[in-house]
Coordinates of C-alpha atoms in Angstrom, one line a residue:
Chain A
M292 CA 120.2 98.4 39.7
P293 CA 118.5 95.4 40.7
E294 CA 119.0 91.9 39.2
M295 CA 117.3 91.3 35.9
R296 CA 117.0 87.5 35.6
I297 CA 115.9 86.4 32.0
L298 CA 118.3 83.3 31.4
M299 CA 117.8 82.3 35.3
A300 CA 114.4 83.1 35.3
H301 CA 113.5 79.7 36.4
I302 CA 116.8 78.3 37.5
D303 CA 115.6 77.8 41.5
K304 CA 112.8 76.0 40.1
P305 CA 113.4 72.0 40.9
D306 CA 111.7 70.4 38.0
Q307 CA 112.6 72.8 35.4
T308 CA 115.0 70.1 33.7
Q309 CA 111.7 68.5 33.0
L310 CA 110.4 69.2 29.3
E311 CA 106.7 69.5 30.5
N312 CA 107.8 72.0 33.2
Y313 CA 110.0 73.9 30.7
K314 CA 106.9 74.3 28.4
K315 CA 104.7 75.6 31.0
N316 CA 107.0 78.3 31.5
G317 CA 106.9 79.3 28.3
G318 CA 109.5 77.2 26.7
Y319 CA 110.0 76.0 23.2
S320 CA 107.6 79.1 22.0
A321 CA 110.6 80.4 20.4
V322 CA 111.0 77.3 17.9
R323 CA 107.1 77.2 17.4
K324 CA 107.3 80.9 16.5
A325 CA 110.5 80.6 14.1
I326 CA 110.1 77.2 12.2
P327 CA 109.2 77.5 9.8
S328 CA 107.2 81.0 9.5
I329 CA 110.5 83.1 10.1
T330 CA 113.4 82.2 7.3
P331 CA 116.8 81.5 8.5
N332 CA 117.9 84.6 6.9
D333 CA 115.6 86.5 8.6
L334 CA 116.4 85.0 11.9
I335 CA 120.1 85.9 11.4
E336 CA 119.0 89.3 10.6
I337 CA 116.9 89.7 13.9
V338 CA 120.1 88.5 16.1
K339 CA 122.0 90.7 14.2
Q340 CA 119.8 93.6 15.2
S341 CA 119.7 92.7 18.6
G342 CA 123.1 93.4 19.1
L343 CA 123.7 90.1 20.9
R344 CA 127.7 89.5 21.7
G345 CA 129.1 85.9 22.2
R346 CA 129.2 85.4 25.9
G347 CA 132.1 83.2 25.8
G348 CA 134.8 85.6 26.3
A349 CA 135.7 87.2 23.2
G350 CA 132.1 89.5 22.7
F351 CA 132.1 88.7 19.0
L352 CA 128.6 89.7 17.3
T353 CA 126.7 86.5 17.2
G354 CA 124.3 87.3 14.0
A355 CA 127.6 88.6 12.2
K356 CA 129.5 85.3 13.0
W357 CA 126.4 83.2 11.4
G358 CA 126.2 85.2 8.6
F359 CA 129.6 84.3 7.7
V360 CA 128.4 80.7 6.8
P361 CA 128.4 80.2 3.1
K362 CA 124.9 79.7 1.9
D363 CA 125.9 77.0 -0.8
L364 CA 127.3 74.2 0.8
P365 CA 125.2 71.6 1.7
V366 CA 126.7 70.3 5.2
K367 CA 127.2 72.6 8.2
Y368 CA 127.8 72.0 11.7
L369 CA 127.0 74.1 15.0
V370 CA 128.8 73.2 18.0
C371 CA 127.8 74.5 21.3
N372 CA 131.1 75.2 23.2
C373 CA 130.1 74.1 26.9
D374 CA 134.0 73.2 28.0
E375 CA 133.8 76.0 30.7
S376 CA 137.1 76.1 32.0
E377 CA 138.1 79.7 32.7
P378 CA 139.4 80.1 36.3
G379 CA 136.2 81.7 37.9
T380 CA 133.6 80.8 35.4
F381 CA 130.6 78.7 36.3
K382 CA 127.5 80.1 34.4
D383 CA 127.5 77.2 31.9
R384 CA 127.4 74.4 34.4
L385 CA 124.3 76.1 36.0
L386 CA 122.4 76.4 32.8
I387 CA 122.9 73.0 31.5
E388 CA 122.3 71.4 35.1
K389 CA 119.1 73.4 36.2
D390 CA 117.5 74.7 32.7
P391 CA 119.0 72.4 29.7
H392 CA 116.1 72.8 27.4
Q393 CA 116.6 76.5 27.4
L394 CA 120.0 75.5 25.6
I395 CA 118.1 72.9 23.4
E396 CA 115.8 75.7 22.0
G397 CA 118.7 77.9 21.4
I398 CA 120.7 75.1 19.9
I399 CA 117.5 74.5 17.5
L400 CA 117.4 78.1 16.5
A401 CA 120.9 78.7 15.7
S402 CA 121.1 75.5 13.6
Y403 CA 118.1 76.3 11.7
A404 CA 119.3 79.9 11.2
I405 CA 122.4 78.3 9.4
N406 CA 121.1 75.3 8.2
A407 CA 122.7 72.7 10.2
N408 CA 121.4 69.3 10.7
T409 CA 123.8 68.0 13.5
A410 CA 124.8 70.0 16.3
F411 CA 127.1 69.1 19.1
I412 CA 127.1 69.9 22.5
Y413 CA 131.0 69.8 23.7
S414 CA 130.8 69.5 27.3
R415 CA 133.9 69.5 29.7
G416 CA 134.1 65.9 30.6
E417 CA 133.8 66.8 34.6
F418 CA 130.6 68.0 34.1
F419 CA 128.8 64.4 34.9
E420 CA 125.6 65.7 36.2
G421 CA 125.3 68.2 33.4
I422 CA 126.0 65.8 30.6
A423 CA 123.4 63.3 32.2
T424 CA 121.0 66.1 32.2
L425 CA 121.7 67.2 28.9
R426 CA 121.6 63.7 27.5
K427 CA 118.1 63.3 28.9
A428 CA 116.8 66.4 27.9
V429 CA 118.1 65.6 24.4
K430 CA 116.1 62.4 24.2
D431 CA 113.0 63.9 25.8
A432 CA 113.0 66.6 22.7
K433 CA 113.4 63.8 20.4
L434 CA 110.6 62.0 21.6
H435 CA 108.4 65.3 21.4
G436 CA 109.2 65.6 18.0
L437 CA 111.5 68.9 18.8
L438 CA 114.4 67.0 17.2
G439 CA 114.5 64.7 14.6
K440 CA 113.5 64.6 10.7
N441 CA 111.2 67.6 9.6
I442 CA 110.6 69.2 12.7
F443 CA 106.9 70.8 12.7
G444 CA 106.5 69.8 9.3
S445 CA 109.3 71.9 7.7
S446 CA 112.0 70.6 5.6
F447 CA 114.3 71.2 8.7
S448 CA 116.1 68.2 10.5
L449 CA 118.2 68.0 13.5
E450 CA 120.2 65.7 15.7
I451 CA 122.1 66.8 18.7
I452 CA 125.2 64.9 20.1
V453 CA 126.3 65.6 23.8
H454 CA 129.9 65.1 23.3
P455 CA 132.3 65.1 26.7
G456 CA 135.7 66.1 26.8
A457 CA 138.6 65.0 28.9
G458 CA 139.9 67.7 30.6
A459 CA 141.9 70.5 28.5
Y460 CA 141.4 74.0 29.1
I461 CA 142.7 74.7 25.5
A462 CA 139.8 72.5 24.3
G463 CA 137.7 75.9 25.0
E464 CA 139.2 78.0 21.9
E465 CA 137.4 77.1 19.4
T466 CA 139.4 75.6 16.9
A467 CA 141.3 73.3 19.4
Q468 CA 137.5 72.3 20.4
L469 CA 137.0 71.4 16.8
N470 CA 140.3 69.2 17.0
S471 CA 139.3 67.6 20.1
L472 CA 135.7 66.8 18.6
E473 CA 137.7 65.2 15.7
G474 CA 139.4 62.6 17.9
F475 CA 142.8 64.7 18.3
R476 CA 144.8 66.5 21.0
A477 CA 143.3 69.8 21.6
T478 CA 145.6 72.2 19.8
P479 CA 144.5 75.3 18.0
R480 CA 144.4 75.7 14.2
L481 CA 145.7 78.4 12.0
K482 CA 143.0 81.0 11.1
P483 CA 142.2 81.6 8.6
P484 CA 140.1 79.9 7.3
F485 CA 138.0 80.4 10.1
P486 CA 135.4 77.9 11.1
A487 CA 132.6 79.5 9.9
V488 CA 133.9 78.8 6.5
S489 CA 136.3 75.6 7.0
G490 CA 135.6 74.1 10.7
L491 CA 134.5 70.6 11.6
Y492 CA 135.9 67.8 9.0
G493 CA 136.3 70.9 6.7
K494 CA 133.0 72.2 6.7
P495 CA 131.1 75.4 7.7
T496 CA 131.0 75.3 11.4
I497 CA 129.8 78.1 13.9
I498 CA 130.6 77.7 17.7
N499 CA 128.6 79.4 19.9
N500 CA 128.8 79.6 23.9
V501 CA 126.1 78.0 25.9
E502 CA 124.9 81.4 27.5
T503 CA 125.0 82.9 24.0
L504 CA 122.8 80.0 22.6
C505 CA 120.3 80.6 25.7
N506 CA 119.9 84.2 25.1
V507 CA 119.1 83.4 21.2
V508 CA 115.6 82.0 22.8
H509 CA 114.5 85.2 24.4
V510 CA 116.0 87.4 21.2
I511 CA 113.2 85.4 19.2
N512 CA 110.4 85.2 21.9
N513 CA 110.6 89.3 22.4
G514 CA 112.2 90.6 19.4
A515 CA 115.4 92.4 18.7
E516 CA 114.1 96.0 19.7
W517 CA 113.1 94.7 23.2
Y518 CA 116.6 93.0 23.5
Q519 CA 118.5 96.3 22.5
K520 CA 116.8 98.1 25.3
I521 CA 118.2 96.0 27.9
G522 CA 122.0 97.0 28.9
K523 CA 123.9 99.6 26.7
P524 CA 124.4 100.6 23.2
K525 CA 126.5 97.8 21.6
N526 CA 126.4 96.1 25.1
S527 CA 122.8 94.5 24.8
G528 CA 121.1 92.2 26.9
T529 CA 121.8 90.7 30.2
K530 CA 124.8 88.9 31.5
I531 CA 125.6 86.2 34.2
F532 CA 128.0 87.4 36.5
Q533 CA 129.8 84.8 38.5
V534 CA 131.1 86.2 41.6
S535 CA 133.8 84.0 43.3
G536 CA 136.7 84.6 45.9
Q537 CA 137.0 86.6 49.0
I538 CA 133.2 87.6 49.0
Q539 CA 130.2 86.9 51.3
K540 CA 127.8 85.0 48.7
P541 CA 129.5 83.9 45.8
G542 CA 127.4 82.9 43.0
C543 CA 125.6 83.8 39.7
Y544 CA 123.7 87.0 39.5
E545 CA 122.1 88.0 36.2
F546 CA 122.3 92.0 35.3
P547 CA 121.9 94.0 32.3
L548 CA 125.3 94.9 30.8
G549 CA 126.9 98.1 32.3
V550 CA 125.7 97.4 35.7
S551 CA 128.5 98.7 38.3
L552 CA 131.0 96.5 39.9
R553 CA 129.9 97.9 43.4
E554 CA 126.4 96.9 42.4
V555 CA 127.4 93.2 41.6
L556 CA 129.6 92.9 44.6
D557 CA 126.9 94.5 47.2
T558 CA 124.4 92.0 45.4
A559 CA 126.7 89.0 46.3
G560 CA 126.5 90.3 50.0
G561 CA 129.8 92.5 49.7
M562 CA 133.2 91.8 51.5
L563 CA 133.7 89.3 54.6
P564 CA 133.4 90.8 57.9
G565 CA 136.2 93.2 58.7
R566 CA 137.8 93.0 55.3
H567 CA 138.0 95.5 52.5
F568 CA 138.0 95.4 48.8
K569 CA 141.4 95.0 47.1
A570 CA 141.3 94.0 43.7
C571 CA 139.2 91.7 41.3
Y572 CA 139.4 90.3 37.9
P573 CA 136.5 90.9 36.3
G574 CA 136.1 88.3 33.5
G575 CA 137.9 85.3 34.4
S576 CA 141.7 85.1 35.2
S577 CA 142.9 86.0 31.6
C578 CA 142.6 90.0 32.0
S579 CA 143.9 92.8 33.9
L580 CA 142.8 93.2 37.7
L581 CA 140.8 96.1 38.6
T582 CA 141.4 97.8 41.7
A583 CA 139.5 100.1 44.6
K584 CA 139.4 103.1 42.3
D585 CA 137.6 101.0 39.7
I586 CA 134.4 100.1 41.8
D587 CA 132.2 102.0 40.1
I588 CA 133.1 100.8 36.6
A589 CA 130.4 100.0 34.1
M590 CA 130.6 96.0 33.6
D591 CA 130.2 96.0 29.8
F592 CA 132.3 94.9 26.5
D593 CA 133.7 98.4 25.6
T594 CA 134.1 99.9 28.9
L595 CA 136.2 97.4 30.2
M596 CA 138.4 97.3 27.0
A597 CA 138.8 100.7 27.2
R598 CA 140.2 99.8 30.7
K599 CA 142.4 97.7 29.3
S600 CA 140.9 94.9 31.3
A601 CA 138.0 92.6 29.6
L602 CA 134.6 91.5 30.4
G603 CA 135.6 88.1 28.8
T604 CA 133.1 85.5 30.7
A605 CA 132.3 88.3 33.5
S606 CA 133.6 86.1 36.2
V607 CA 134.5 88.3 38.9
I608 CA 137.2 86.7 41.3
V609 CA 137.4 88.9 44.4
M610 CA 140.4 89.4 46.5
D611 CA 140.1 91.4 49.6
D612 CA 143.2 93.2 51.7
T613 CA 144.5 89.7 53.1
A614 CA 144.9 88.5 49.5
D615 CA 148.7 88.0 48.6
M616 CA 149.1 89.0 45.1
V617 CA 152.3 87.6 44.7
K618 CA 150.7 84.0 45.4
V619 CA 147.7 85.0 43.2
A620 CA 150.2 85.7 40.1
H621 CA 152.3 82.5 40.8
R622 CA 149.4 80.4 41.2
L623 CA 147.9 81.8 38.0
M624 CA 150.8 81.3 35.9
Q625 CA 151.1 77.5 37.2
F626 CA 147.4 77.4 35.7
Y627 CA 148.5 78.6 32.3
Q628 CA 151.8 76.6 32.4
N629 CA 149.9 73.5 33.0
E630 CA 147.3 74.1 30.4
S631 CA 149.7 75.4 27.7
C632 CA 149.3 72.8 24.8
G633 CA 152.8 72.9 23.7
K634 CA 152.0 73.5 20.3
C635 CA 153.9 76.7 19.9
T636 CA 157.5 77.6 21.6
P637 CA 156.5 81.2 22.9
C638 CA 153.7 79.8 25.1
R639 CA 155.1 76.5 26.1
E640 CA 158.5 78.4 27.2
G641 CA 157.0 81.4 28.1
T642 CA 154.9 80.4 30.7
R643 CA 157.2 77.7 32.2
W644 CA 159.7 80.5 32.6
M645 CA 157.7 82.9 34.3
V646 CA 156.7 80.2 36.9
Q647 CA 160.1 79.6 37.4
I648 CA 160.7 83.6 38.2
L649 CA 157.3 83.8 40.1
A650 CA 158.5 80.7 42.2
R651 CA 161.8 82.2 43.0
I652 CA 160.2 85.5 44.0
E653 CA 157.8 83.8 46.4
S654 CA 160.4 81.9 47.9
G655 CA 162.5 84.8 48.8
G656 CA 165.2 84.5 46.1
G657 CA 164.0 87.1 43.5
T658 CA 165.6 90.2 42.3
I659 CA 164.1 93.5 41.3
H660 CA 165.0 93.0 37.7
D661 CA 163.1 89.9 37.5
L662 CA 159.9 91.8 37.6
K663 CA 161.2 93.6 34.3
V664 CA 162.3 90.2 32.8
I665 CA 158.3 89.3 33.7
E666 CA 156.8 92.3 31.8
Q667 CA 159.3 91.9 28.8
V668 CA 158.5 87.8 28.5
C669 CA 154.8 88.4 28.9
A670 CA 154.9 90.9 26.1
S671 CA 156.8 88.9 23.8
M672 CA 154.8 85.8 24.6
A673 CA 151.6 87.5 24.1
A674 CA 152.7 88.9 20.9
N675 CA 154.2 85.9 19.3
S676 CA 152.0 82.9 20.2
F677 CA 149.8 81.1 18.3
C678 CA 146.4 81.4 20.0
P679 CA 145.0 83.4 22.7
L680 CA 146.0 81.3 25.6
A681 CA 149.4 83.1 25.9
V682 CA 147.8 86.6 25.3
G683 CA 145.4 85.7 28.1
A684 CA 148.4 84.5 30.3
A685 CA 150.1 88.0 30.4
P686 CA 147.6 90.5 31.9
P687 CA 146.9 88.8 35.2
V688 CA 150.5 88.9 36.1
V689 CA 151.6 92.0 34.7
S690 CA 148.8 93.9 36.1
A691 CA 149.4 92.4 39.5
I692 CA 152.9 93.8 39.2
Q693 CA 151.9 97.3 38.2
E694 CA 149.2 97.6 40.7
F695 CA 150.6 95.7 43.7
K696 CA 154.4 96.5 42.9
S697 CA 155.2 97.0 46.6
E698 CA 154.1 93.5 47.5
F699 CA 156.6 91.8 44.8
E700 CA 159.4 94.2 45.9
A701 CA 158.6 93.3 49.7
Y702 CA 159.4 89.4 48.8
I703 CA 162.4 90.7 46.9
N704 CA 163.8 92.6 49.6
L705 CA 163.3 89.9 52.1
N706 CA 166.4 87.9 50.9
P707 CA 169.4 90.4 49.9
H708 CA 171.4 87.5 48.5
P709 CA 172.8 87.6 45.2
S710 CA 170.3 86.8 42.2
K711 CA 170.5 83.5 40.5
L712 CA 170.9 85.2 37.2
P713 CA 173.6 82.9 35.8
V714 CA 171.3 80.2 35.9
M715 CA 168.9 81.5 33.9
K716 CA 171.2 82.4 31.4
V717 CA 172.4 79.0 31.1
A718 CA 168.5 77.8 30.7
Y719 CA 167.6 80.4 28.2
P720 CA 170.4 81.3 26.2
Y721 CA 168.2 82.5 23.2
L722 CA 166.7 85.4 24.9
E723 CA 169.8 87.4 24.7
T724 CA 167.7 90.5 24.3
V725 CA 166.6 90.5 27.6
D726 CA 169.6 92.5 29.6
M727 CA 169.9 90.7 32.9
Q728 CA 172.0 93.5 34.5
K729 CA 169.8 96.2 34.5
Chain B
M83 CA 141.3 43.4 28.2
L84 CA 138.2 45.2 26.8
S85 CA 135.0 43.5 27.5
E86 CA 133.0 42.3 24.6
Q87 CA 130.2 44.8 25.7
T88 CA 132.4 47.8 25.6
K89 CA 134.0 46.8 22.3
Q90 CA 130.1 46.8 21.0
A91 CA 129.4 49.9 22.6
I92 CA 132.6 51.7 21.2
L93 CA 131.6 50.4 17.6
K94 CA 128.0 52.0 18.4
L95 CA 129.7 55.1 19.5
Q96 CA 131.6 55.3 16.5
K97 CA 128.1 55.0 14.3
L98 CA 127.0 58.1 16.2
Y99 CA 129.2 60.7 14.4
P100 CA 129.8 61.8 10.8
E101 CA 133.4 60.6 11.2
K102 CA 134.3 57.7 13.6
R103 CA 137.6 59.2 15.0
S104 CA 135.7 61.7 16.6
A105 CA 134.1 58.8 19.1
L106 CA 138.0 58.6 20.1
I107 CA 137.6 60.4 23.4
P108 CA 134.2 59.1 24.6
A109 CA 135.4 55.8 23.7
L110 CA 138.3 56.0 26.0
H111 CA 136.2 57.2 28.7
L112 CA 134.2 53.8 28.3
A113 CA 137.5 52.0 27.9
Q114 CA 138.6 53.6 31.2
S115 CA 135.6 52.5 33.2
E116 CA 137.2 48.9 33.0
E117 CA 140.0 49.0 34.9
G118 CA 140.0 52.7 36.1
Y119 CA 143.1 53.5 34.0
L120 CA 144.0 53.1 30.4
P121 CA 147.2 50.5 30.2
R122 CA 149.0 50.2 26.9
E123 CA 147.2 47.2 26.4
I124 CA 143.8 48.7 26.6
Q125 CA 144.9 52.0 24.3
N126 CA 145.9 49.4 21.7
E127 CA 142.9 47.6 21.8
V128 CA 140.8 50.7 21.1
A129 CA 143.5 51.8 18.5
A130 CA 142.7 48.5 16.8
L131 CA 138.9 49.2 16.8
F132 CA 139.6 52.6 15.2
G133 CA 141.9 51.5 12.5
L134 CA 144.7 53.7 14.2
E135 CA 148.4 53.5 15.2
P136 CA 148.9 52.8 19.0
N137 CA 151.0 56.0 19.3
E138 CA 148.1 58.0 17.6
V139 CA 146.0 56.9 20.6
N140 CA 148.6 57.3 22.9
S141 CA 149.0 60.9 21.9
V142 CA 145.4 61.5 23.0
V143 CA 145.5 59.5 26.1
S144 CA 148.6 61.5 27.5
F145 CA 147.3 65.3 26.3
Y146 CA 143.9 65.2 28.6
D147 CA 143.7 65.1 32.3
M148 CA 141.0 62.9 32.7
F149 CA 142.8 59.7 31.0
F150 CA 145.1 58.1 33.6
E151 CA 147.8 55.8 32.3
R152 CA 148.7 54.7 35.6
P153 CA 146.3 52.7 37.9
V154 CA 144.5 55.3 40.6
G155 CA 142.5 54.5 43.8
K156 CA 138.8 53.1 43.5
H157 CA 138.1 56.6 44.2
V158 CA 139.0 59.6 42.7
I159 CA 138.9 62.7 44.1
H160 CA 139.6 66.2 42.0
I161 CA 140.5 69.0 44.5
C162 CA 140.3 72.6 42.8
K163 CA 143.5 74.3 43.3
N164 CA 142.9 77.4 41.4
V165 CA 142.5 81.0 42.8
S166 CA 138.9 81.4 43.9
C167 CA 139.6 77.9 45.8
M168 CA 142.9 79.1 47.0
L169 CA 141.5 82.5 48.5
R170 CA 139.4 80.2 50.4
G171 CA 141.6 77.7 51.7
A172 CA 142.2 75.1 49.3
D173 CA 145.9 74.8 49.8
G174 CA 145.6 73.9 53.6
L175 CA 142.2 71.5 52.8
L176 CA 144.6 69.6 50.1
S177 CA 147.5 68.9 52.5
R178 CA 144.8 68.0 55.3
L179 CA 143.2 65.7 52.6
C180 CA 146.6 63.7 51.6
Q181 CA 147.2 63.5 55.2
K182 CA 144.0 62.1 56.0
I183 CA 144.4 59.4 53.2
K184 CA 148.0 59.0 53.6
A185 CA 149.1 59.9 49.9
S186 CA 150.4 62.5 47.7
P187 CA 148.5 64.0 44.9
G188 CA 148.3 61.5 42.3
E189 CA 149.3 58.5 44.5
I190 CA 147.1 55.7 45.5
S191 CA 146.1 55.4 49.1
P192 CA 147.4 52.8 51.0
D193 CA 144.0 50.9 51.4
G194 CA 143.7 51.5 47.8
E195 CA 140.4 53.7 48.3
F196 CA 141.7 57.0 47.2
T197 CA 143.6 58.8 44.6
V198 CA 143.6 62.9 44.9
I199 CA 144.2 65.1 41.9
A200 CA 144.8 68.8 42.7
S201 CA 142.9 70.0 39.6
E202 CA 142.6 73.4 37.7
C203 CA 139.2 75.2 38.1
L204 CA 136.4 73.0 37.9
A205 CA 133.9 75.4 37.2
A206 CA 132.1 75.4 40.6
C207 CA 133.6 78.5 42.4
D208 CA 130.4 79.4 44.2
K209 CA 131.4 76.2 46.2
A210 CA 134.8 77.2 46.9
P211 CA 136.7 75.4 48.4
M212 CA 135.5 72.5 46.4
M213 CA 136.2 69.0 45.0
I214 CA 134.6 66.4 42.7
V215 CA 134.4 63.2 44.6
D216 CA 133.9 60.7 42.0
D217 CA 131.1 62.3 40.0
K218 CA 129.5 64.6 42.9
V219 CA 130.6 68.3 43.3
V220 CA 131.0 68.8 46.9
G221 CA 131.6 72.2 48.4
P222 CA 132.1 74.6 50.3
I223 CA 134.1 72.3 52.5
N224 CA 135.4 72.5 56.0
E225 CA 138.3 70.5 57.2
K226 CA 136.0 69.1 59.7
D227 CA 133.7 67.6 57.1
L228 CA 136.7 65.5 55.2
D229 CA 136.4 62.6 57.2
A230 CA 132.3 62.2 56.4
I231 CA 133.0 62.9 52.8
L232 CA 135.6 60.1 52.7
E233 CA 133.2 57.7 54.3
E234 CA 130.5 58.6 51.9
A235 CA 132.7 58.3 49.0
K236 CA 133.7 54.7 49.9
K237 CA 130.1 53.6 49.7
G238 CA 129.7 54.4 46.1
P239 CA 130.6 52.4 43.2
G240 CA 134.1 54.0 42.5
H241 CA 135.2 56.8 39.7
P242 CA 132.6 57.1 37.1
S243 CA 132.9 58.0 33.3
P244 CA 131.3 60.6 32.0
V245 CA 129.9 58.1 29.1
D246 CA 127.8 55.0 30.0
L247 CA 126.8 52.2 27.9
E248 CA 123.0 53.4 28.4
G249 CA 124.0 57.1 27.5
L250 CA 124.9 55.9 23.8
H251 CA 121.2 55.5 23.2
H252 CA 119.8 58.8 22.8
A253 CA 120.5 59.5 19.3

């Protein structure tokens, strides 16, 4: 299956950031088509029919999400999630730096559909170039009457505010992002109420990922039927796969959903000379590993979920036969520990404990039941935490142990000294359910 | 002390949002660009501009990685240590970089020029191993390029803020 560039069609053109060039390449035709001739309700209906699913990781139906917004309340907000912090993910940066007007057009369409008059782009603060590019694009769009009051003579008005974050993975979680946007620490909120009913400042708010909103432009331009034919049933459209790690040509590659892992890796130039594929995280780090036996798996939401992994952000982190899975697991758990917001105990303490155990294993002081403790703590952490961060922290490590147990055992057997278990008992007396002696 | 210009810019930022507290994080970015970090006195000044308790502002400052409560070098280098970069040699690169500037991560180099921060994923894994030098994404990096990268950085104005005084006029 060859690459199919829809969102990335003009990404290589150096002047695509200029409004005139975006227009020359067909840009802003979707808003012209929609406003005011298509009613907001019909627009939501078209997006529903297209089957578009959110590209930020969860894969929720975009049209259905928009449909949850109460129609009778006057003030509503759209927030574009550009916090892009999932390890291995770098598609949104590409989209905002190279084709910012595509995103702005998507934001106009989505805001029109839910009747929001203020939209925010919450960008991670480290995107210096992306933020500057977006600011200029918003300014230009306003000068050309694409934003502001009474767009195209309709009753619809819209302002876009580009908002920089300040470095926090958890700010990518939608309710944490709302807290951050309100000027607080980025800690998640209890759901329900869902943001579509009570979000920013307690008003109905839709939060969509950058890539999702870019897709909306093409759905409106070409119709729901056209979109549905790309990819697979219930997994329609293209997806930007970001391939990184031990691979010849790391980068972004756009394919219809359902492309095989093999084709994605081949397009990215295949393995480094003399190396062999060992494993990959298919959707950022917060999912289970795929291994060589999965090489022909279809990369779409439902197939990967059935495999007990996830498409997530479609960020394929590739490891070859030289990769040390104990180090990978340890590094990733350090990431989750660093990024745990500290609000709930299972996540704050669980990730910390995991890092201690994995550090001990890596330094040669682990025991064989450490592996069991990891699985138990991961299960408990994932089941009892407040938000999806801890749910995502478990599978990368648990699947590494399941698939590559011998590597962990090799580290453990390096050091036959008595375990350091008594220390653990003192440090975590409340977890008596874990039988350390088994 | 916050300059009058920054204070005015912060007040203008507040008007941009439906509720002024939303401007807190952009305002802190602006305030940080005054001295390169956010000493308590500046945090308190920002708090006063927002009508907040100083501790409210400190709870926000201490949460986010991009805000510094202690002085940093003139140039800030965020080097990625996450898996995609680790698999392509980030660990070796980090130690080599620290040797070159003669400072551990988080510290200021003896010449006052650099602070290196070992960061989580910076969303440029296609450039692994990579780093953000002030506001520029650099990668893939070979150890032998480090000297040139550091020399180039010294020519720049220093670590920037994602909010600039001019950027506020867009809305």
